[in-house]
Coordinates of C-alpha atoms in Angstrom, one line a residue:
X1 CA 100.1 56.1 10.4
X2 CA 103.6 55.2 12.1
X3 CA 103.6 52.2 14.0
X4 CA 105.3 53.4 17.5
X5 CA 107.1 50.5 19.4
X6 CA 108.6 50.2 23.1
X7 CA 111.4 48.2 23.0
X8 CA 111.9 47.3 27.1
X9 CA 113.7 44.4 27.5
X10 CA 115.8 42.7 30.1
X11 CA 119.3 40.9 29.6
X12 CA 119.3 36.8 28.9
X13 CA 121.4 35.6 31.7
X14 CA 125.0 34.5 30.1
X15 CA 123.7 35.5 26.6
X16 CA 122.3 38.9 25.8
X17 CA 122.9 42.4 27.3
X18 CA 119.6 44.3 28.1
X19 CA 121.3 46.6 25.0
X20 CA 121.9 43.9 23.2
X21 CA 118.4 42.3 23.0
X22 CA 116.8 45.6 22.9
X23 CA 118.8 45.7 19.4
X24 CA 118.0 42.4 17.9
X25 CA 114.0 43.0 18.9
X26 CA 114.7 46.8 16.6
X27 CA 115.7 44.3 14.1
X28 CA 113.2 42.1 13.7
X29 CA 110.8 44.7 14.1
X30 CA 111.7 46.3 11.2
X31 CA 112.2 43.2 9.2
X32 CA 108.2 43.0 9.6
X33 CA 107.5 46.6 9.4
X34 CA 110.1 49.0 8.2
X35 CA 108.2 52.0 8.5
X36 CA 108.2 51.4 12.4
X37 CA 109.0 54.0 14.9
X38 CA 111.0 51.9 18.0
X39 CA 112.5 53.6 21.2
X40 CA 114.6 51.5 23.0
X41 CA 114.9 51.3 26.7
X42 CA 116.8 48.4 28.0
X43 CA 116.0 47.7 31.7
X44 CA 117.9 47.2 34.8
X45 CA 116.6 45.4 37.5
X46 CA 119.8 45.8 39.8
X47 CA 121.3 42.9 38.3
X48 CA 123.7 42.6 35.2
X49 CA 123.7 46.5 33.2
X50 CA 121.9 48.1 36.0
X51 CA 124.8 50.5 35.9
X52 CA 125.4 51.0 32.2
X53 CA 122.0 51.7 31.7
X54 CA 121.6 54.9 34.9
X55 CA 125.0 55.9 33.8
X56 CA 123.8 55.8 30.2
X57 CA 120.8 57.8 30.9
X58 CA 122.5 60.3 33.1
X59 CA 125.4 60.7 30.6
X60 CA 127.8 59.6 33.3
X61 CA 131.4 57.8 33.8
X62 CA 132.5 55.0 33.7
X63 CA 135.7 53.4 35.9
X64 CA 137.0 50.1 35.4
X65 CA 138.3 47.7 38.4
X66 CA 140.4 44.6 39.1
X67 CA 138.2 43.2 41.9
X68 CA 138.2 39.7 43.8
X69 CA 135.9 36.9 41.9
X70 CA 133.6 35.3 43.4
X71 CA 135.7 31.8 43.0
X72 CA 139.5 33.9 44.3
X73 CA 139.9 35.0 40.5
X74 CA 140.8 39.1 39.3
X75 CA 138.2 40.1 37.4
X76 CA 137.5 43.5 35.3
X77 CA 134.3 45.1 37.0
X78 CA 133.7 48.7 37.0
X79 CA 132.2 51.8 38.6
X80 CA 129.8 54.0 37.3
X81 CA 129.4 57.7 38.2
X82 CA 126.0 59.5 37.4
X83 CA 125.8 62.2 35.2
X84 CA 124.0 66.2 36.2
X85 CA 123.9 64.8 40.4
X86 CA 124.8 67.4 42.9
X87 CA 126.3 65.0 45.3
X88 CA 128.3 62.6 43.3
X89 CA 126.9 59.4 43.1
X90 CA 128.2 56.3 42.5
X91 CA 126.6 53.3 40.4
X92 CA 127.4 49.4 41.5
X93 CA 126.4 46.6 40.2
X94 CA 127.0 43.7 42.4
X95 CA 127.0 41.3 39.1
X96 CA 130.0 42.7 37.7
X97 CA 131.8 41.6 40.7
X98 CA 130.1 38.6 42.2
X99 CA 127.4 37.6 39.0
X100 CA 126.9 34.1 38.8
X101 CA 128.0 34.7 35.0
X102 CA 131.6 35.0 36.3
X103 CA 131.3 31.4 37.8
X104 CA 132.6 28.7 35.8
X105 CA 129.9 25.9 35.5
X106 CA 132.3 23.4 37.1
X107 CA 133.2 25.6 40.0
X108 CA 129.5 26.7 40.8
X109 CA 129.4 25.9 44.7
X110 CA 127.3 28.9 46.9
X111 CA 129.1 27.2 49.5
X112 CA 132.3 28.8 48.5
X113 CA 131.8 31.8 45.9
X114 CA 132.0 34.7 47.8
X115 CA 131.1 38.7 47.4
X116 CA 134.5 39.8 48.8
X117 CA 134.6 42.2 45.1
X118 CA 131.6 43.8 45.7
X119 CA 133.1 45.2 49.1
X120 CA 136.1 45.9 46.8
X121 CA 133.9 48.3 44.6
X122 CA 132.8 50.2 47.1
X123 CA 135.7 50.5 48.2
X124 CA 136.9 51.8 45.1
X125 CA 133.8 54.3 44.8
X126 CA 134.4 55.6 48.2
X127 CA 138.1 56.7 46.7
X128 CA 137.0 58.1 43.7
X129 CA 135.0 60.6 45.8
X130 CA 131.1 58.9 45.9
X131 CA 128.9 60.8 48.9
X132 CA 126.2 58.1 47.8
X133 CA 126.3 54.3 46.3
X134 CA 123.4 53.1 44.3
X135 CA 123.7 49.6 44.8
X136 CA 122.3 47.4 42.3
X137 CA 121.6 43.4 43.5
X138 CA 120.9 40.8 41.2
X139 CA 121.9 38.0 39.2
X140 CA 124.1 36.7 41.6
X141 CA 126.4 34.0 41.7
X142 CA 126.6 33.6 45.6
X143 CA 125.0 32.6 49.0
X144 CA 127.4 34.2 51.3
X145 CA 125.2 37.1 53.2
X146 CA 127.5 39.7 51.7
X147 CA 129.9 38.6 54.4
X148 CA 133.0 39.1 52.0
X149 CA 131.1 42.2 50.5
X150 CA 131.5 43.5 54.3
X151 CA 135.2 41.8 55.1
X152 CA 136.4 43.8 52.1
X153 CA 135.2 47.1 53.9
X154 CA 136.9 45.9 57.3
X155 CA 133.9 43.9 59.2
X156 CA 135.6 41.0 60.8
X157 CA 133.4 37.6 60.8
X158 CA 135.1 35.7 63.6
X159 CA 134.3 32.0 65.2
X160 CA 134.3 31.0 68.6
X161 CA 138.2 30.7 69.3
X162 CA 137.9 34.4 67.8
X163 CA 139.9 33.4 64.1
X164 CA 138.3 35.0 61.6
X165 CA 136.6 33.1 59.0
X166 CA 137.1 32.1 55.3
X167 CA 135.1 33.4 52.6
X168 CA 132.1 31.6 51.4
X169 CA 128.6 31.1 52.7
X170 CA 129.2 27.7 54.2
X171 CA 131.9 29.4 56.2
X172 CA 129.2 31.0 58.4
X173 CA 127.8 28.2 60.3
X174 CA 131.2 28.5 62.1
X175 CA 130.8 32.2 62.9
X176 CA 130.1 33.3 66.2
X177 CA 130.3 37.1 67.0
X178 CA 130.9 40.1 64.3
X179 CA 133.2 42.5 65.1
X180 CA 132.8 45.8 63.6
X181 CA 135.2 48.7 65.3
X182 CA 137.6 48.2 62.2
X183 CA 134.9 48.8 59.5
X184 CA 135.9 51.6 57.1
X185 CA 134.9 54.6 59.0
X186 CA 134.0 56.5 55.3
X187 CA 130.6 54.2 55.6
X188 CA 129.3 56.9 58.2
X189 CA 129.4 59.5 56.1
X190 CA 127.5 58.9 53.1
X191 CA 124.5 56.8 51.8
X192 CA 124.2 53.8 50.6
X193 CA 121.0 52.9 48.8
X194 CA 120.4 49.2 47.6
X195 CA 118.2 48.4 44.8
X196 CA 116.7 44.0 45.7
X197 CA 113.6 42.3 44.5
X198 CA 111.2 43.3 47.6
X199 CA 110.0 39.4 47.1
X200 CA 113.5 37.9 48.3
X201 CA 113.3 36.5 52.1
X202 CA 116.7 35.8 53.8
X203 CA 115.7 32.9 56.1
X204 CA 112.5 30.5 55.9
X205 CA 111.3 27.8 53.5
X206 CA 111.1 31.1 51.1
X207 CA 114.7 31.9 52.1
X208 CA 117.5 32.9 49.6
X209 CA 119.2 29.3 50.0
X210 CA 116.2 27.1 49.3
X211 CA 114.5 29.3 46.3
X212 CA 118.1 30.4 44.7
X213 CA 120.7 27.9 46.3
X214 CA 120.1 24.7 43.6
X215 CA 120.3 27.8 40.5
X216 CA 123.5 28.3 41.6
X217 CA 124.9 24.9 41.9
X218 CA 123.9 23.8 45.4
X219 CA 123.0 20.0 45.9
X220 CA 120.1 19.5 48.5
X221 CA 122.5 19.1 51.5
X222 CA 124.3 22.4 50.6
X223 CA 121.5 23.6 50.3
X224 CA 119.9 23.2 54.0
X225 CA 123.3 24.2 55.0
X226 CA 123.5 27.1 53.8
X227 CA 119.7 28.4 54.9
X228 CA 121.9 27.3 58.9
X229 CA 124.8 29.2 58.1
X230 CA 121.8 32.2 57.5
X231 CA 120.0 31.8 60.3
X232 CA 123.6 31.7 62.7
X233 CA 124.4 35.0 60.3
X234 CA 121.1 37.3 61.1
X235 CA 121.3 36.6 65.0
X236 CA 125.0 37.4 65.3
X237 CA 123.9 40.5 62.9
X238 CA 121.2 41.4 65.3
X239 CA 123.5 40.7 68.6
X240 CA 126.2 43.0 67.0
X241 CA 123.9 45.8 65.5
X242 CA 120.0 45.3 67.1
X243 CA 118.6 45.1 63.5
X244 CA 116.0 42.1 62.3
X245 CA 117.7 41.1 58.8
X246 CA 116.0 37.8 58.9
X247 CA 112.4 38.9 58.3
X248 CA 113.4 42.5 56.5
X249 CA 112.3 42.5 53.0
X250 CA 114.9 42.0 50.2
X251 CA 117.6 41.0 53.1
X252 CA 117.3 38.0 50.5
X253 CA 118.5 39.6 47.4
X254 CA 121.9 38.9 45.8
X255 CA 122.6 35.7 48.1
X256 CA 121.7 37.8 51.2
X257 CA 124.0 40.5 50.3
X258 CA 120.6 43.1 51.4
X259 CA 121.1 41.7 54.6
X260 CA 124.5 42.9 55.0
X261 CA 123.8 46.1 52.9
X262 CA 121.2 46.9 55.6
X263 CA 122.7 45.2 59.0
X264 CA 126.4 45.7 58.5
X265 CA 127.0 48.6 56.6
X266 CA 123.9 51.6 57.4
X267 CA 122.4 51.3 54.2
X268 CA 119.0 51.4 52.9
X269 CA 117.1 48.5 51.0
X270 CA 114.6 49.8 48.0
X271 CA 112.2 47.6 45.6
X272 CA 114.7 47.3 42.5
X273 CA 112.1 49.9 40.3
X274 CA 111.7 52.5 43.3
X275 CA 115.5 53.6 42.1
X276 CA 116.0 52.7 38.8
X277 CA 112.5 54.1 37.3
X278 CA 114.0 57.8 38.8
X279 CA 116.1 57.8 35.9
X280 CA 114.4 55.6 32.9
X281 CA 112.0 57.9 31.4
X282 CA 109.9 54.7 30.3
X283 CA 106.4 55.9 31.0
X284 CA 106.3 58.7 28.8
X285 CA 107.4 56.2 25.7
X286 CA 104.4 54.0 26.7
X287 CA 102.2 56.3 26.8
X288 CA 102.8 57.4 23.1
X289 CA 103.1 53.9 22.5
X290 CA 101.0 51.4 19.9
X291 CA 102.7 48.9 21.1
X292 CA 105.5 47.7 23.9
X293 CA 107.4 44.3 23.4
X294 CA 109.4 42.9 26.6
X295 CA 112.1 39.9 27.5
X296 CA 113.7 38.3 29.3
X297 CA 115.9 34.7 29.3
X298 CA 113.1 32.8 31.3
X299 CA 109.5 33.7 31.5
X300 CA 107.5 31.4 34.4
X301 CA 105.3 31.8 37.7
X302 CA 108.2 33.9 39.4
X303 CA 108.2 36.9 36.7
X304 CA 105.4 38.2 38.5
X305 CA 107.0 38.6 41.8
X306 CA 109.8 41.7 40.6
X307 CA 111.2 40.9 37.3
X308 CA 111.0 43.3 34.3
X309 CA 108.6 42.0 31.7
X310 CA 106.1 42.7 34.8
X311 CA 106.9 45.3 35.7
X312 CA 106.8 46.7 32.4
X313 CA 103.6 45.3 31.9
X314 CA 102.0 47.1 35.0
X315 CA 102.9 50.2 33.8
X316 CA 101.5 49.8 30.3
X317 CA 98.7 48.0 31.5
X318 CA 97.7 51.0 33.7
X319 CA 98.4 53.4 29.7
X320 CA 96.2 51.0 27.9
X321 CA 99.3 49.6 25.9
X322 CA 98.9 46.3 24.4
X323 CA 102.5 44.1 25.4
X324 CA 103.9 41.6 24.3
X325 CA 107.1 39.1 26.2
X326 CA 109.5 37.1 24.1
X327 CA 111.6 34.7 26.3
X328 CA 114.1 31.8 26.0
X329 CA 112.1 29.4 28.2
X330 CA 108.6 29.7 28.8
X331 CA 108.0 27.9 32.3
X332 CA 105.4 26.6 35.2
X333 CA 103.1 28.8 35.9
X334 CA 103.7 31.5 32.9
X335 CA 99.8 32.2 32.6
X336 CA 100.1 34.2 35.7
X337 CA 102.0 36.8 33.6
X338 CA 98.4 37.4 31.8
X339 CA 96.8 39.3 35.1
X340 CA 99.9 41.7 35.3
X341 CA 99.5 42.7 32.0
X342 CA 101.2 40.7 29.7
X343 CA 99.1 39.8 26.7
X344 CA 100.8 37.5 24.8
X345 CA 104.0 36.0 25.5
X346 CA 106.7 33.4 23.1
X347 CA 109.3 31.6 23.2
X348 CA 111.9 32.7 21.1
X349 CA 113.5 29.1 20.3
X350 CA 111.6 26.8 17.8
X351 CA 113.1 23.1 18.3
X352 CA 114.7 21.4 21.0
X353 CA 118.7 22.2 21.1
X354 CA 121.4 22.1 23.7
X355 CA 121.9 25.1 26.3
X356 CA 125.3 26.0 24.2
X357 CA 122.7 26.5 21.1
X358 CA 120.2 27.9 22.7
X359 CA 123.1 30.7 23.8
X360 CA 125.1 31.3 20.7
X361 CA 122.0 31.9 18.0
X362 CA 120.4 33.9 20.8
X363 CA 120.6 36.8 19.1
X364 CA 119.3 35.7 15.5
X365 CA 116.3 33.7 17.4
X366 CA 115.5 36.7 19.3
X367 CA 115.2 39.0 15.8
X368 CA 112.8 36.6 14.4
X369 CA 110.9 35.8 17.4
X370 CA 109.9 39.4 17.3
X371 CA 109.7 39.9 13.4
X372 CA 107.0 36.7 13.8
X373 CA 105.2 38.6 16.7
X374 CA 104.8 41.8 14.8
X375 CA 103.6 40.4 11.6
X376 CA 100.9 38.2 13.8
X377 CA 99.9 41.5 15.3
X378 CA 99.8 43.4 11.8
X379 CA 97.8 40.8 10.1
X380 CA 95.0 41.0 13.4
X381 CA 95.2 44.6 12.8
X382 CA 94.4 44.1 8.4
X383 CA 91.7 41.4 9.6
X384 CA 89.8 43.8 11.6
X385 CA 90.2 46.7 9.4
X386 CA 88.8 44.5 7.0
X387 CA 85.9 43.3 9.3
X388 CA 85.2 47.0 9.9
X389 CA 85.1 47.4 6.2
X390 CA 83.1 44.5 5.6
X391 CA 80.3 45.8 8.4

């Protein structure tokens, strides 16, 4: 009988592509079992390939961009059209403009990065002709609010002597009014549909700055002044517009940039999967599945709360689909993963080694990690054909 395998795994942050590790899992795979039938469906969760992988499944376009980086640098981003739409829609990924992978690790302040590119790229989208933006937040590399994401589209962040402010999320505990008669007036007339993690909170002890801030480089102190320069954001955003980002869910995602997605520029927020499963045909491959393996970069007691190898275990949990999550890291509070449907999870590195290691043999660590987990899996499966046997 063929052995049929999902293949559903995220990116690994700085390292892999979602493509990318879906192909070094094939490899292994079939190191261990050649006869193996694999589908591969690398996931987006609104963060880095969430548009190569919609565009890819639609059979869309592709458009590069120069944009602003989130540290003041050009960088080469891109716009992504959908393939067979009736209105043409346009795919953005806020990563490619403002990903903390664009940071350098000595310049990684939230303080100062900025998503001044991301306003760029709509911009861009609403030239080449979009009528709606599916916007996909994640892996971010700054805590500004999306203030430059709404600057870029003519939203003017001013202080109290009425200058307007410099980029940056520490730049907002100066900001006293919002100004938005010069925003692009294009914004009115189509949609805008943002794809967050549900889970991500803009203000509060659960707020963007204290659970994401120190990831991105911010000490303690930068820290607490960011979640300020938050809270002064969502009142003026309420003053100016009369909408509640502070408590809305996934105003959080991106460094807050679902806050200004929903407050500053008349777009919707959507849970990340809501969106992206419109156009990833991945329950049908589970359901004629024997088997799905998952990854990710870092496996822990947040994966539960909207990352893939969850999600993907929900959904072949509820197909009767054994699965099985490789990771770099395996951290606190991993068991959790167990009661959403993961059923055995590994790390993919086997000694201690430096985070520079760790990144480069990614890909040949990643191959074995899942040749080892099949052949575990096939010699259960010879043991209790044998038991069977034997009875």
């Amino acid at each position: 009988m063929p052995f049929r395998v999902v293949v559903a795994p995220s990116g690994f942050k700085e390292s892999l592509s979602a493509e990318q590790a879906a192909d070094c899992i094939e490899k292994g795979v079939l190191r261990a079992f050649p006869g193996s039938i694999l589908t591969k469906v690398p996931m987006a969760d609104g963060g880095e390939g969430f548009t190569r992988a919609l565009v890819g499944a639609t059979h869309g376009t592709i458009h590069p961009v120069t944009v602003t980086g989130p540290v003041g640098q050009p960088v080469q981003a891109f716009v992504g059209f959908l393939g067979g739409c009736t209105e043409a829609t346009a795919v953005i990924e806020m990563a490619s403009a403002a990903g903390l992978s664009l940071v350098p690790r000595d310049r990684r302040n939230p303080c100062l990065t900025t998503s001044y590119g991301v306003g760029e790229l709509v911009r861009a989208a609403l030239d080449l002709g979009a009528e709606r933006i599916l916007l996909g937040c994640g892996d971010s590399g700054i805590n500004d609010g999306g203030a430059g994401m709404a600057q870029a589209l003519g939203v003017r962040l001013l202080d109290a002597d009425g200058n307007e402010l410099d980029r940056g999320g520490a730049a907002l505990t100066q900001l006293n009014r919002i100004d938005i008669s010069a925003r692009d007036p294009r914004l009115a007339h189509i949609r805008i549909d943002a794809a967050v993690n549900w889970h991500n909170q803009l203000l509060g002890e659960r707020g963007v700055a204290r659970v994401f801030g120190p990831q991105k480089g911010a000490t303690p102190q930068q820290v607490e002044q960011l979640a300020a320069a938050m809270e002064i954001y969502a009142v003026c955003i309420e003053n100016t517009t009369g909408l509640d980002v502070g408590s809305a869910p996934g105003a959080g995602a991106s460094g807050g940039l679902g806050a200004a997605v929903l407050g500053l520029l008349c777009g919707s927020l959507h849970p990340r999967y809501e969106i992206v499963m419109q156009y990833l045909e991945i329950d049908d491959y589970i359901r004629d599945a024997d088997l799905v393996i998952t990854a990710e970069g870092s496996l822990d007691g947040q994966t539960p709360f909207g990352k893939v190898p969850a999600e993907i275990a929900r959904r072949a949990k509820k197909a009767g689909v054994p699965v099985v999550a490789l990771a770099g890291t395996i951290g606190k509070g991993v068991r959790l993963n167990l009661d959403c449907g993961i059923d055995a999870f590994a790390s993919i590195l086997t000694r201690p080694c430096s985070l520079e290691d760790a990144i480069s043999s990614a890909p040949k660590l990643l191959a074995r990690a899942a040749e080892d987990a099949v052949r575990m899996i096939m010699i259960g499966t010879t043991l209790r054909l044998s038991m069977a046997k034997a009875g």
